[in-house]
PDB file of C-alpha atoms in Angstrom:
ATOM      1  CA  UNK A   1     -31.842  30.122 -17.738  1.00 39.00           C
ATOM      2  CA  UNK A   2     -28.858  27.840 -17.583  1.00 40.00           C
ATOM      3  CA  UNK A   3     -27.780  26.238 -14.342  1.00 42.00           C
ATOM      4  CA  UNK A   4     -24.316  25.184 -13.340  1.00 42.00           C
ATOM      5  CA  UNK A   5     -23.987  21.725 -11.861  1.00 43.00           C
ATOM      6  CA  UNK A   6     -21.581  21.366  -9.001  1.00 46.00           C
ATOM      7  CA  UNK A   7     -19.871  18.188  -7.896  1.00 45.00           C
ATOM      8  CA  UNK A   8     -21.324  16.642  -4.747  1.00 49.00           C
ATOM      9  CA  UNK A   9     -19.482  17.340  -1.539  1.00 52.00           C
ATOM     10  CA  UNK A  10     -17.382  14.505  -0.160  1.00 57.00           C
ATOM     11  CA  UNK A  11     -16.017  14.574   3.380  1.00 67.00           C
ATOM     12  CA  UNK A  12     -12.882  12.614   2.550  1.00 75.00           C
ATOM     13  CA  UNK A  13     -10.490  12.416  -0.416  1.00 81.00           C
ATOM     14  CA  UNK A  14     -10.805   9.568  -2.905  1.00 82.00           C
ATOM     15  CA  UNK A  15      -7.635   7.822  -1.708  1.00 82.00           C
ATOM     16  CA  UNK A  16      -9.027   7.765   1.843  1.00 81.00           C
ATOM     17  CA  UNK A  17     -12.195   5.855   0.936  1.00 84.00           C
ATOM     18  CA  UNK A  18     -12.689   2.271   2.034  1.00 85.00           C
ATOM     19  CA  UNK A  19     -12.634   0.798  -1.469  1.00 89.00           C
ATOM     20  CA  UNK A  20      -9.372   2.576  -2.301  1.00 88.00           C
ATOM     21  CA  UNK A  21      -7.792   1.442   0.975  1.00 87.00           C
ATOM     22  CA  UNK A  22      -8.888  -2.142   0.358  1.00 91.00           C
ATOM     23  CA  UNK A  23      -7.528  -2.011  -3.193  1.00 93.00           C
ATOM     24  CA  UNK A  24      -4.134  -0.778  -2.021  1.00 93.00           C
ATOM     25  CA  UNK A  25      -3.974  -3.449   0.691  1.00 92.00           C
ATOM     26  CA  UNK A  26      -4.807  -6.083  -1.930  1.00 95.00           C
ATOM     27  CA  UNK A  27      -1.952  -4.772  -4.077  1.00 95.00           C
ATOM     28  CA  UNK A  28       0.412  -5.015  -1.102  1.00 93.00           C
ATOM     29  CA  UNK A  29      -0.535  -8.650  -0.604  1.00 93.00           C
ATOM     30  CA  UNK A  30       0.168  -9.346  -4.267  1.00 95.00           C
ATOM     31  CA  UNK A  31       3.602  -7.710  -3.997  1.00 95.00           C
ATOM     32  CA  UNK A  32       4.480  -9.712  -0.888  1.00 93.00           C
ATOM     33  CA  UNK A  33       3.356 -12.907  -2.597  1.00 94.00           C
ATOM     34  CA  UNK A  34       6.153 -12.458  -5.142  1.00 94.00           C
ATOM     35  CA  UNK A  35       8.996 -11.422  -2.839  1.00 93.00           C
ATOM     36  CA  UNK A  36       8.184 -13.959  -0.122  1.00 91.00           C
ATOM     37  CA  UNK A  37       7.743 -16.755  -2.652  1.00 91.00           C
ATOM     38  CA  UNK A  38      10.986 -15.950  -4.421  1.00 91.00           C
ATOM     39  CA  UNK A  39      13.347 -14.859  -1.651  1.00 89.00           C
ATOM     40  CA  UNK A  40      11.574 -15.312   1.677  1.00 88.00           C
ATOM     41  CA  UNK A  41      11.518 -11.548   2.321  1.00 86.00           C
ATOM     42  CA  UNK A  42       8.611  -9.136   2.608  1.00 86.00           C
ATOM     43  CA  UNK A  43       8.108  -6.247   0.236  1.00 87.00           C
ATOM     44  CA  UNK A  44       5.860  -4.360   2.620  1.00 85.00           C
ATOM     45  CA  UNK A  45       5.887  -5.847   6.138  1.00 81.00           C
ATOM     46  CA  UNK A  46       9.206  -4.452   7.291  1.00 85.00           C
ATOM     47  CA  UNK A  47       8.677  -5.639  10.865  1.00 83.00           C
ATOM     48  CA  UNK A  48       8.979  -9.167   9.472  1.00 85.00           C
ATOM     49  CA  UNK A  49      12.200  -8.234   7.719  1.00 87.00           C
ATOM     50  CA  UNK A  50      13.635  -6.713  10.885  1.00 90.00           C
ATOM     51  CA  UNK A  51      12.836  -9.877  12.841  1.00 90.00           C
ATOM     52  CA  UNK A  52      14.473 -11.885  10.056  1.00 89.00           C
ATOM     53  CA  UNK A  53      17.514  -9.608  10.225  1.00 90.00           C
ATOM     54  CA  UNK A  54      17.977 -10.228  13.931  1.00 93.00           C
ATOM     55  CA  UNK A  55      17.161 -13.940  13.708  1.00 92.00           C
ATOM     56  CA  UNK A  56      19.520 -14.760  10.854  1.00 91.00           C
ATOM     57  CA  UNK A  57      22.281 -12.540  12.247  1.00 93.00           C
ATOM     58  CA  UNK A  58      22.107 -14.444  15.539  1.00 94.00           C
ATOM     59  CA  UNK A  59      22.037 -17.727  13.623  1.00 91.00           C
ATOM     60  CA  UNK A  60      25.181 -16.755  11.733  1.00 91.00           C
ATOM     61  CA  UNK A  61      23.427 -16.685   8.355  1.00 93.00           C
ATOM     62  CA  UNK A  62      24.921 -13.413   7.166  1.00 92.00           C
ATOM     63  CA  UNK A  63      23.510 -13.749   3.648  1.00 90.00           C
ATOM     64  CA  UNK A  64      19.888 -13.988   4.787  1.00 90.00           C
ATOM     65  CA  UNK A  65      20.432 -11.221   7.344  1.00 92.00           C
ATOM     66  CA  UNK A  66      21.813  -8.859   4.701  1.00 93.00           C
ATOM     67  CA  UNK A  67      18.961  -9.766   2.347  1.00 91.00           C
ATOM     68  CA  UNK A  68      16.411  -8.743   4.963  1.00 90.00           C
ATOM     69  CA  UNK A  69      18.352  -5.581   5.801  1.00 93.00           C
ATOM     70  CA  UNK A  70      18.548  -4.578   2.141  1.00 93.00           C
ATOM     71  CA  UNK A  71      14.766  -4.842   1.809  1.00 91.00           C
ATOM     72  CA  UNK A  72      14.303  -2.519   4.787  1.00 92.00           C
ATOM     73  CA  UNK A  73      16.757   0.023   3.385  1.00 95.00           C
ATOM     74  CA  UNK A  74      15.270   0.008  -0.111  1.00 95.00           C
ATOM     75  CA  UNK A  75      11.758   0.382   1.337  1.00 93.00           C
ATOM     76  CA  UNK A  76      12.940   3.382   3.357  1.00 94.00           C
ATOM     77  CA  UNK A  77      14.501   4.869   0.226  1.00 96.00           C
ATOM     78  CA  UNK A  78      11.166   4.575  -1.580  1.00 94.00           C
ATOM     79  CA  UNK A  79       9.386   6.394   1.250  1.00 92.00           C
ATOM     80  CA  UNK A  80      12.084   9.090   1.247  1.00 95.00           C
ATOM     81  CA  UNK A  81      11.878   9.667  -2.511  1.00 95.00           C
ATOM     82  CA  UNK A  82       8.085   9.767  -2.337  1.00 93.00           C
ATOM     83  CA  UNK A  83       8.214  12.483   0.336  1.00 91.00           C
ATOM     84  CA  UNK A  84      10.449  14.641  -1.845  1.00 94.00           C
ATOM     85  CA  UNK A  85       8.178  14.101  -4.865  1.00 93.00           C
ATOM     86  CA  UNK A  86       5.073  15.071  -2.889  1.00 90.00           C
ATOM     87  CA  UNK A  87       6.788  18.268  -1.707  1.00 91.00           C
ATOM     88  CA  UNK A  88       7.851  19.192  -5.237  1.00 93.00           C
ATOM     89  CA  UNK A  89       4.353  18.655  -6.624  1.00 91.00           C
ATOM     90  CA  UNK A  90       2.776  20.534  -3.703  1.00 87.00           C
ATOM     91  CA  UNK A  91       5.080  23.488  -4.312  1.00 89.00           C
ATOM     92  CA  UNK A  92       3.710  23.681  -7.841  1.00 89.00           C
ATOM     93  CA  UNK A  93       0.117  23.205  -6.679  1.00 87.00           C
ATOM     94  CA  UNK A  94      -0.271  19.795  -8.303  1.00 89.00           C
ATOM     95  CA  UNK A  95      -1.957  16.638  -7.081  1.00 88.00           C
ATOM     96  CA  UNK A  96       0.380  13.737  -6.396  1.00 90.00           C
ATOM     97  CA  UNK A  97      -1.902  10.682  -6.265  1.00 90.00           C
ATOM     98  CA  UNK A  98      -2.396  10.157  -9.993  1.00 92.00           C
ATOM     99  CA  UNK A  99       1.306  10.588 -10.925  1.00 93.00           C
ATOM    100  CA  UNK A 100       2.406   8.211  -8.160  1.00 94.00           C
ATOM    101  CA  UNK A 101      -0.176   5.611  -9.143  1.00 95.00           C
ATOM    102  CA  UNK A 102       0.888   5.897 -12.789  1.00 95.00           C
ATOM    103  CA  UNK A 103       4.520   5.430 -11.791  1.00 95.00           C
ATOM    104  CA  UNK A 104       3.590   2.366  -9.749  1.00 95.00           C
ATOM    105  CA  UNK A 105       1.731   0.891 -12.708  1.00 97.00           C
ATOM    106  CA  UNK A 106       4.671   1.370 -15.071  1.00 96.00           C
ATOM    107  CA  UNK A 107       7.209  -0.109 -12.654  1.00 96.00           C
ATOM    108  CA  UNK A 108       5.153  -3.092 -11.527  1.00 96.00           C
ATOM    109  CA  UNK A 109       4.265  -4.108 -15.101  1.00 96.00           C
ATOM    110  CA  UNK A 110       7.917  -3.896 -16.151  1.00 96.00           C
ATOM    111  CA  UNK A 111       8.804  -6.050 -13.147  1.00 96.00           C
ATOM    112  CA  UNK A 112       6.163  -8.598 -14.149  1.00 95.00           C
ATOM    113  CA  UNK A 113       7.772  -8.918 -17.578  1.00 95.00           C
ATOM    114  CA  UNK A 114      11.254  -9.156 -16.089  1.00 94.00           C
ATOM    115  CA  UNK A 115      10.049 -11.826 -13.688  1.00 92.00           C
ATOM    116  CA  UNK A 116       8.733 -14.141 -16.376  1.00 89.00           C
ATOM    117  CA  UNK A 117      11.632 -13.471 -18.760  1.00 88.00           C
ATOM    118  CA  UNK A 118      14.227 -14.065 -16.014  1.00 84.00           C
ATOM    119  CA  UNK A 119      16.735 -11.703 -17.605  1.00 88.00           C
ATOM    120  CA  UNK A 120      17.840 -10.356 -14.215  1.00 90.00           C
ATOM    121  CA  UNK A 121      18.338 -11.882 -10.795  1.00 92.00           C
ATOM    122  CA  UNK A 122      15.238 -12.054  -8.548  1.00 92.00           C
ATOM    123  CA  UNK A 123      16.954  -9.948  -5.894  1.00 92.00           C
ATOM    124  CA  UNK A 124      16.871  -6.895  -8.180  1.00 94.00           C
ATOM    125  CA  UNK A 125      13.148  -7.333  -8.775  1.00 95.00           C
ATOM    126  CA  UNK A 126      12.570  -7.781  -5.038  1.00 93.00           C
ATOM    127  CA  UNK A 127      14.455  -4.566  -4.299  1.00 94.00           C
ATOM    128  CA  UNK A 128      12.396  -2.691  -6.884  1.00 95.00           C
ATOM    129  CA  UNK A 129       9.192  -4.060  -5.360  1.00 95.00           C
ATOM    130  CA  UNK A 130      10.281  -3.000  -1.861  1.00 93.00           C
ATOM    131  CA  UNK A 131      11.085   0.481  -3.186  1.00 95.00           C
ATOM    132  CA  UNK A 132       7.626   0.597  -4.764  1.00 94.00           C
ATOM    133  CA  UNK A 133       6.038  -0.505  -1.493  1.00 92.00           C
ATOM    134  CA  UNK A 134       7.831   2.312   0.331  1.00 92.00           C
ATOM    135  CA  UNK A 135       6.427   4.817  -2.150  1.00 93.00           C
ATOM    136  CA  UNK A 136       2.893   3.444  -1.827  1.00 91.00           C
ATOM    137  CA  UNK A 137       2.992   3.271   1.947  1.00 86.00           C
ATOM    138  CA  UNK A 138       4.191   6.854   2.246  1.00 85.00           C
ATOM    139  CA  UNK A 139       1.702   8.273  -0.251  1.00 86.00           C
ATOM    140  CA  UNK A 140      -1.428   6.439   0.853  1.00 83.00           C
ATOM    141  CA  UNK A 141      -1.871   5.629   4.514  1.00 74.00           C
ATOM    142  CA  UNK A 142      -5.209   7.022   5.640  1.00 66.00           C
ATOM    143  CA  UNK A 143      -8.739   5.662   5.611  1.00 59.00           C
ATOM    144  CA  UNK A 144     -11.333   8.429   6.121  1.00 57.00           C
ATOM    145  CA  UNK A 145      -8.917  10.507   8.128  1.00 59.00           C
ATOM    146  CA  UNK A 146      -7.573   7.690  10.306  1.00 64.00           C
ATOM    147  CA  UNK A 147      -4.139   6.155   9.969  1.00 65.00           C
ATOM    148  CA  UNK A 148      -3.989   2.631   8.593  1.00 68.00           C
ATOM    149  CA  UNK A 149      -1.328   0.597   6.866  1.00 67.00           C
ATOM    150  CA  UNK A 150      -1.863  -0.728   3.375  1.00 72.00           C
ATOM    151  CA  UNK A 151       1.735  -1.952   3.610  1.00 72.00           C
ATOM    152  CA  UNK A 152       1.652  -3.305   7.195  1.00 72.00           C
ATOM    153  CA  UNK A 153      -1.132  -4.813   9.239  1.00 75.00           C
ATOM    154  CA  UNK A 154      -0.153  -4.895  12.927  1.00 75.00           C
ATOM    155  CA  UNK A 155      -1.570  -1.442  13.643  1.00 75.00           C
ATOM    156  CA  UNK A 156      -4.631  -2.260  11.535  1.00 79.00           C
ATOM    157  CA  UNK A 157      -5.369  -5.336  13.653  1.00 78.00           C
ATOM    158  CA  UNK A 158      -4.882  -3.284  16.813  1.00 80.00           C
ATOM    159  CA  UNK A 159      -7.199  -0.518  15.596  1.00 78.00           C
ATOM    160  CA  UNK A 160      -9.897  -2.956  14.451  1.00 81.00           C
ATOM    161  CA  UNK A 161      -9.871  -4.786  17.779  1.00 85.00           C
ATOM    162  CA  UNK A 162      -9.766  -1.535  19.754  1.00 82.00           C
ATOM    163  CA  UNK A 163     -12.723  -0.084  17.876  1.00 78.00           C
ATOM    164  CA  UNK A 164     -14.725  -3.278  18.262  1.00 85.00           C
ATOM    165  CA  UNK A 165     -13.967  -3.198  21.984  1.00 85.00           C
ATOM    166  CA  UNK A 166     -15.178   0.389  22.250  1.00 77.00           C
ATOM    167  CA  UNK A 167     -18.345  -0.528  20.364  1.00 81.00           C
ATOM    168  CA  UNK A 168     -19.055  -3.493  22.645  1.00 81.00           C
ATOM    169  CA  UNK A 169     -18.213  -1.406  25.722  1.00 75.00           C
ATOM    170  CA  UNK A 170     -20.543   1.431  24.768  1.00 71.00           C
ATOM    171  CA  UNK A 171     -22.732   0.539  27.759  1.00 74.00           C
ATOM    172  CA  UNK A 172     -19.738   1.159  30.048  1.00 80.00           C
ATOM    173  CA  UNK A 173     -18.756   4.524  28.595  1.00 73.00           C
ATOM    174  CA  UNK A 174     -20.178   6.085  25.434  1.00 71.00           C
ATOM    175  CA  UNK A 175     -18.052   8.702  23.711  1.00 70.00           C
ATOM    176  CA  UNK A 176     -20.740   9.323  21.100  1.00 68.00           C
ATOM    177  CA  UNK A 177     -18.530   8.332  18.171  1.00 72.00           C
ATOM    178  CA  UNK A 178     -19.069   5.642  15.555  1.00 74.00           C
ATOM    179  CA  UNK A 179     -16.853   2.602  16.045  1.00 77.00           C
ATOM    180  CA  UNK A 180     -18.347  -0.206  13.962  1.00 81.00           C
ATOM    181  CA  UNK A 181     -17.897   1.550  10.594  1.00 79.00           C
ATOM    182  CA  UNK A 182     -14.161   2.222  10.969  1.00 79.00           C
ATOM    183  CA  UNK A 183     -13.675  -1.215  12.546  1.00 83.00           C
ATOM    184  CA  UNK A 184     -15.332  -2.765   9.496  1.00 84.00           C
ATOM    185  CA  UNK A 185     -13.095  -0.699   7.209  1.00 83.00           C
ATOM    186  CA  UNK A 186      -9.962  -1.919   8.974  1.00 84.00           C
ATOM    187  CA  UNK A 187     -11.171  -5.515   8.904  1.00 88.00           C
ATOM    188  CA  UNK A 188     -11.787  -5.153   5.151  1.00 88.00           C
ATOM    189  CA  UNK A 189      -8.181  -3.985   4.731  1.00 88.00           C
ATOM    190  CA  UNK A 190      -6.948  -7.063   6.613  1.00 89.00           C
ATOM    191  CA  UNK A 191      -9.027  -9.420   4.486  1.00 92.00           C
ATOM    192  CA  UNK A 192      -7.800  -7.737   1.303  1.00 93.00           C
ATOM    193  CA  UNK A 193      -4.163  -8.009   2.389  1.00 91.00           C
ATOM    194  CA  UNK A 194      -4.503 -11.725   3.108  1.00 93.00           C
ATOM    195  CA  UNK A 195      -6.496 -12.287  -0.084  1.00 96.00           C
ATOM    196  CA  UNK A 196      -3.781 -10.594  -2.135  1.00 95.00           C
ATOM    197  CA  UNK A 197      -1.119 -12.796  -0.589  1.00 94.00           C
ATOM    198  CA  UNK A 198      -3.088 -16.005  -1.104  1.00 96.00           C
ATOM    199  CA  UNK A 199      -4.257 -15.237  -4.607  1.00 96.00           C
ATOM    200  CA  UNK A 200      -0.833 -13.927  -5.581  1.00 95.00           C
ATOM    201  CA  UNK A 201       0.827 -17.152  -4.443  1.00 95.00           C
ATOM    202  CA  UNK A 202      -1.646 -19.219  -6.489  1.00 95.00           C
ATOM    203  CA  UNK A 203      -1.234 -17.042  -9.574  1.00 95.00           C
ATOM    204  CA  UNK A 204       2.556 -17.235  -9.435  1.00 94.00           C
ATOM    205  CA  UNK A 205       2.311 -21.021  -9.506  1.00 93.00           C
ATOM    206  CA  UNK A 206       0.597 -20.663 -12.875  1.00 92.00           C
ATOM    207  CA  UNK A 207       2.871 -17.960 -14.262  1.00 91.00           C
ATOM    208  CA  UNK A 208       5.721 -16.367 -12.340  1.00 89.00           C
ATOM    209  CA  UNK A 209       5.014 -12.678 -12.152  1.00 92.00           C
ATOM    210  CA  UNK A 210       1.261 -12.935 -12.579  1.00 95.00           C
ATOM    211  CA  UNK A 211       0.698 -11.473  -9.101  1.00 96.00           C
ATOM    212  CA  UNK A 212       2.634  -8.387 -10.221  1.00 96.00           C
ATOM    213  CA  UNK A 213       0.569  -8.144 -13.399  1.00 96.00           C
ATOM    214  CA  UNK A 214      -2.651  -8.257 -11.382  1.00 97.00           C
ATOM    215  CA  UNK A 215      -1.278  -5.568  -9.056  1.00 96.00           C
ATOM    216  CA  UNK A 216      -0.768  -3.405 -12.135  1.00 96.00           C
ATOM    217  CA  UNK A 217      -4.388  -3.952 -13.173  1.00 97.00           C
ATOM    218  CA  UNK A 218      -5.725  -2.958  -9.744  1.00 97.00           C
ATOM    219  CA  UNK A 219      -3.498   0.127  -9.646  1.00 97.00           C
ATOM    220  CA  UNK A 220      -4.724   1.071 -13.123  1.00 97.00           C
ATOM    221  CA  UNK A 221      -8.291   1.069 -11.833  1.00 95.00           C
ATOM    222  CA  UNK A 222      -7.270   3.390  -8.996  1.00 94.00           C
ATOM    223  CA  UNK A 223      -5.392   5.647 -11.396  1.00 95.00           C
ATOM    224  CA  UNK A 224      -8.399   5.953 -13.734  1.00 95.00           C
ATOM    225  CA  UNK A 225     -10.599   6.858 -10.766  1.00 92.00           C
ATOM    226  CA  UNK A 226      -8.039   9.423  -9.567  1.00 91.00           C
ATOM    227  CA  UNK A 227      -7.837  11.073 -12.984  1.00 91.00           C
ATOM    228  CA  UNK A 228     -11.606  11.336 -13.426  1.00 89.00           C
ATOM    229  CA  UNK A 229     -12.642  12.167  -9.861  1.00 83.00           C
ATOM    230  CA  UNK A 230     -14.199  15.617  -9.539  1.00 77.00           C
ATOM    231  CA  UNK A 231     -13.383  16.086  -5.864  1.00 74.00           C
ATOM    232  CA  UNK A 232     -10.187  15.933  -3.828  1.00 83.00           C
ATOM    233  CA  UNK A 233      -8.015  12.888  -4.521  1.00 83.00           C
ATOM    234  CA  UNK A 234      -4.927  13.212  -2.339  1.00 80.00           C
ATOM    235  CA  UNK A 235      -5.001  11.937   1.259  1.00 77.00           C
ATOM    236  CA  UNK A 236      -4.636  14.628   3.914  1.00 65.00           C
ATOM    237  CA  UNK A 237      -0.946  14.285   4.766  1.00 53.00           C
ATOM    238  CA  UNK A 238      -1.231  16.506   7.819  1.00 44.00           C
ATOM    239  CA  UNK A 239      -4.590  15.334   9.144  1.00 43.00           C
ATOM    240  CA  UNK A 240      -4.669  14.704  12.904  1.00 38.00           C
ATOM    241  CA  UNK A 241      -4.192  11.144  14.038  1.00 40.00           C
ATOM    242  CA  UNK A 242      -6.939   9.503  16.113  1.00 38.00           C
TER     243      UNK A 242
END
């Protein structure tokens, strides 16, 4: 008698697991390492760009203000395009994670080559990176059902501290939920983001564009996992927020 093996049940999609979230945050740090090192703008942390926009506008530095504003707009365009792509794929019953990851890989590796060859101005590469960050942030923003930011860290810091506070204050009021595990996940995301920025800066001192090349390698690992995973891959876009 033959038996059919079934894939083990997993409570959360692949792109909501801790290791995937940490990997994406690491990639974001690598992207920011290039744009901040080259132009002083952020590819992912748009709150920093908005502060820069206001600061340089007040200082009368119109060029720097417009540079920051352009990064915000291009990032928003990436998020917008990603939303449309997800809807199109969903309408046809197709998963979106693997195609988006593959697109990220192709773009970021091309940008790495363009960076070292210097055939175009850095601003064009920075805009492309910000667009890519908007796509990534829109597609992947949950860790085991809870919102987090692999492209921004303020809310991650807030959530990590809040969860740690609720864990410490369990003796005051216990809601019966686990707080240390998600707090540890958020802290891991923060460490990965900072590690990507630091390592990316060091790598770009060796070879300009090496941080982008490493981002492509990490994304390739995620893409391979997404293609071969036997359970759900896509994050739950409509899952309830905590």
